[in-house]
XYZ file of C-alpha atoms in Angstrom:
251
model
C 295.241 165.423 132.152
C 294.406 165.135 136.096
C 296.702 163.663 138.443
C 294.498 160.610 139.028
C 294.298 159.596 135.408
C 298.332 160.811 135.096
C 299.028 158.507 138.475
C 296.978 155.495 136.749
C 298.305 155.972 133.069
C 301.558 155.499 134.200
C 301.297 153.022 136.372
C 299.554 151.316 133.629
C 302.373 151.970 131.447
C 305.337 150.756 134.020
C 303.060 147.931 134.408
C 303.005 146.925 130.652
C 306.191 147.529 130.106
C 307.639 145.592 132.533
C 305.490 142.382 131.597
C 305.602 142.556 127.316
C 307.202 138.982 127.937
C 303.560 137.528 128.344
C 301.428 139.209 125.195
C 304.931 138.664 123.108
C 304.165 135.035 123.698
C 300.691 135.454 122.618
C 301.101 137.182 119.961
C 303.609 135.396 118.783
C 301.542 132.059 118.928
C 299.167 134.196 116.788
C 301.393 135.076 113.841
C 302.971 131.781 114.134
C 299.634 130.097 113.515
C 298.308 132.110 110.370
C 301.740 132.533 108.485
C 302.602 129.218 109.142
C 300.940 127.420 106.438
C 302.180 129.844 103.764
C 304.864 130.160 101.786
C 304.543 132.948 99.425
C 304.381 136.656 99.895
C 301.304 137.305 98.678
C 299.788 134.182 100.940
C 301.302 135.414 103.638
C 299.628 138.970 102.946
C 296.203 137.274 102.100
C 296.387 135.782 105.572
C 296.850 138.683 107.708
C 294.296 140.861 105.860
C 292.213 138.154 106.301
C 292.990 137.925 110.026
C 292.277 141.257 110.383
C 289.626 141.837 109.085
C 287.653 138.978 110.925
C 288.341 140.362 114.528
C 285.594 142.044 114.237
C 282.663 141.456 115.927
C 280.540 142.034 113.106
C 282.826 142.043 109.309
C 280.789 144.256 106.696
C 281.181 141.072 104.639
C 279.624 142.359 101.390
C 281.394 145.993 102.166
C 284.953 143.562 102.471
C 284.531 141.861 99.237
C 285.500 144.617 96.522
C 288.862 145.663 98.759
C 290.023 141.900 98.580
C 288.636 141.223 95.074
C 291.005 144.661 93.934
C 294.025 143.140 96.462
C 293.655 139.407 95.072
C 293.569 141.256 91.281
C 296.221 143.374 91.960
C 299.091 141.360 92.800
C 302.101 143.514 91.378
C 301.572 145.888 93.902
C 302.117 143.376 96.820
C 305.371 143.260 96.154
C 307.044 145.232 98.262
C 305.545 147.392 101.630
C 306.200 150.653 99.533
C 304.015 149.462 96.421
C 301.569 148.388 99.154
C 301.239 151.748 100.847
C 301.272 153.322 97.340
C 298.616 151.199 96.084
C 295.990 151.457 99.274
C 296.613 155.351 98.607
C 296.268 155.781 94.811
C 299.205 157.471 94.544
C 303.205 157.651 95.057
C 303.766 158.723 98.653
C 307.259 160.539 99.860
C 306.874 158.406 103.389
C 306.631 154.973 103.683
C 305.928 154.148 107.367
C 303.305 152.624 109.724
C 301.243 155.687 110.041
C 301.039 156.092 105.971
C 300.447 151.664 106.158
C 297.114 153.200 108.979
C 295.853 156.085 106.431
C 295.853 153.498 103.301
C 294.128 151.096 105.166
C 291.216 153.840 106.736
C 290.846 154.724 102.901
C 289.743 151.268 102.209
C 285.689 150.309 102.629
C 285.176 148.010 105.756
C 287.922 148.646 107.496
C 287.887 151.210 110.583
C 289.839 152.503 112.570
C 290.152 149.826 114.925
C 291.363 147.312 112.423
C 293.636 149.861 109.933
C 295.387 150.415 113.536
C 295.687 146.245 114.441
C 296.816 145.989 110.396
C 299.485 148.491 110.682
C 300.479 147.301 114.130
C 300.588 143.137 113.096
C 302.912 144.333 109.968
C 304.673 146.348 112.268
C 305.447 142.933 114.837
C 305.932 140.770 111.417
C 309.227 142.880 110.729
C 310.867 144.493 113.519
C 312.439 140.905 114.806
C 311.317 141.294 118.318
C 308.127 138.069 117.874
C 310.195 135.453 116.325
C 309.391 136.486 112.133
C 312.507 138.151 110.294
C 310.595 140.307 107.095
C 308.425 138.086 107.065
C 306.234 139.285 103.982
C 308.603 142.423 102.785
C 311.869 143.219 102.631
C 311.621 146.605 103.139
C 309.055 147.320 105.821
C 310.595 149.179 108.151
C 312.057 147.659 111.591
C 311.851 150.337 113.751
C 308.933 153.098 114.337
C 310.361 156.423 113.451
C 310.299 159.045 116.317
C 308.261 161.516 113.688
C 305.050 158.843 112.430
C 302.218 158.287 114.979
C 301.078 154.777 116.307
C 297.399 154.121 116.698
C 296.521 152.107 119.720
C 293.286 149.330 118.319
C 290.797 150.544 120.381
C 287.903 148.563 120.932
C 285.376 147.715 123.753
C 288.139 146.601 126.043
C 290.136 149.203 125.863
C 287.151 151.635 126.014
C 285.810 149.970 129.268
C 289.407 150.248 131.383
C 289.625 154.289 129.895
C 286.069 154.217 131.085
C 287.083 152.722 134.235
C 289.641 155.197 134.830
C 287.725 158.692 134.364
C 284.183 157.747 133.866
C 283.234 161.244 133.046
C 284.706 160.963 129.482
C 282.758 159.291 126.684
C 285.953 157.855 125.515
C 286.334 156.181 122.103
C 289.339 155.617 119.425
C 290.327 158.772 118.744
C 290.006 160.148 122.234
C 291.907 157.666 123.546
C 294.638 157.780 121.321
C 294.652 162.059 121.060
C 295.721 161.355 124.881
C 298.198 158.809 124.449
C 299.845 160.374 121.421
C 300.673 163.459 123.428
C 301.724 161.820 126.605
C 304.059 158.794 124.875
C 306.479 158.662 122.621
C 305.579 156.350 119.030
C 307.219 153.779 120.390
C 305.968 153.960 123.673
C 302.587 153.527 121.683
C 303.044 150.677 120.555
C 303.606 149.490 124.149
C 300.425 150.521 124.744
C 298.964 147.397 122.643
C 299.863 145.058 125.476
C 296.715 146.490 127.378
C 293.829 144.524 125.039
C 295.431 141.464 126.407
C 295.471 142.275 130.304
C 292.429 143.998 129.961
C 290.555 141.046 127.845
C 290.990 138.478 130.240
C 290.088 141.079 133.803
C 287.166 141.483 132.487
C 283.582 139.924 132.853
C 280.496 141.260 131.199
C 280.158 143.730 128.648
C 278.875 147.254 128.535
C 281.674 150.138 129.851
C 280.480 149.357 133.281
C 281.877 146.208 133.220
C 283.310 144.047 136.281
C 287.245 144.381 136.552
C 288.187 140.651 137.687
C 290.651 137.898 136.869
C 288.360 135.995 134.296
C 290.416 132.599 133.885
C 287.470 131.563 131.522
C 288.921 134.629 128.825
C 292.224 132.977 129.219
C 291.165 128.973 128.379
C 289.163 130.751 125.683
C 292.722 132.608 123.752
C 293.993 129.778 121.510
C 297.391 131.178 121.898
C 297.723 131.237 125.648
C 300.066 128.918 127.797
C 297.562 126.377 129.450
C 300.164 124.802 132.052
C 299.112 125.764 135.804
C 302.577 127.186 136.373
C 302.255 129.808 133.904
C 298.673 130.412 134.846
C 299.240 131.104 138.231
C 301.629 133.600 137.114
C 299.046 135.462 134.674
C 296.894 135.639 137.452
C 299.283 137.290 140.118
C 300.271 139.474 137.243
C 296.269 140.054 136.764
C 296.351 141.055 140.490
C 298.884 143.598 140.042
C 297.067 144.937 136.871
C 293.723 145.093 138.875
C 294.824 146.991 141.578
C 295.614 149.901 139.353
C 292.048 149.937 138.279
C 290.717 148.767 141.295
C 292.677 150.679 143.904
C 290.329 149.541 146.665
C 290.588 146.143 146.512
């Protein structure tokens, strides 16, 4: 790794994780909103495979259909995160953790690696106590992310442009990106990491890796989840500021 993408990476990092208080809100809001109206574990399951799956831009609908027809038939193995993780894989694993929760997800048709990594990440947030949700679907998902397992960062155009941004010479994508972090951060330093979508959604405008870095108040209004008082938004943006002028060291 250069010193220029080292300098900006961390920078990036010190940046994220001294501001988690903002995308822990969000987030938050977000769980909040689609475990709210359920009270059942498999409801509550339903719901955030559902969620999901429908962040993409583009859901392989009729590719979706059989994995939740076999989950909605299936409901035995809901039951607890290990049955889960066993069921996704076909098999009776020896570890139970987040990265296993990622692998049985890739196995199933329509999901990627993009949303298998935002899965295993939202399950992750439902459990360890830290957004508001106390095992919120299983009992025995596990509340910390052991030193050993490996975190996938959901990388998607966002993320893509800033890595872009940062050493355009690289035709970065999921795995490239997260081959880097992996070996520079620790797994839970990973899962720091996940802050960026947010910062990085709303400074940006335009699409295409060569998009324009700027504070896009616009993205903000448009995240249901968001605080829409001026006091607080005046705050994102001097945040945004900060976060721009590690991408945008000339400005």
């Amino acid at each position: 790794m250069n010193t220029t993408m080292n300098s900006k990476l961390f920078s990036l990092f010190h940046f994220l994780n001294e501001n988690r208080y903002h995308n822990k809100r969000v987030q938050s809001n977000s769980y909040y909103r689609f475990l709210a109206p359920f009270d059942s574990l498999e409801d509550k399951l339903y719901s955030a495979l559902h969620h999901v799956a429908n962040t993409q831009s583009q859901p392989k609908i009729d590719i979706l259909a059989p994995f939740f027809q076999k989950v909605y038939s299936n409901k035995t193995q809901l039951h607890s995160f290990k049955t889960f993780i066993d069921f996704l894989t076909d098999k009776e694993n020896d570890v139970h953790n987040y990265e296993s929760l990622y692998y049985g997800m890739l196995r199933q048709k329509g999901w990627g690696n993009k949303t298998s990594a935002l899965f295993a990440k939202t399950i992750y947030h439902l459990h360890n106590g830290a957004y508001g949700f106390q095992n919120s679907i299983w009992d025995d998902a596990p509340k910390i992310i052991d030193k050993e397992e490996k975190i996938f960062l959901p990388v998607d155009a966002v993320i893509e442009a800033i890595f872009h941004r940062i050493d355009p010479t690289i035709k970065w994508n999921f795995h490239k990106i997260n081959k880097l972090l992996q070996h520079n951060y620790s797994s839970e330093e990973m899962e720091v990491w996940d802050d960026l979508w947010f910062w990085g959604f709303i400074n940006q405008r335009g699409s295409g890796l060569t998009r324009e870095f700027v504070w896009n108040e616009s993205k903000y209004w448009a995240l249901l989840e968001t605080e829409k008082n001026n006091a607080m938004i005046e705050e994102i943006k001097l945040k945004s500021l900060q976060f721009l002028s590690i991408l945008n060291p000339k400005q």
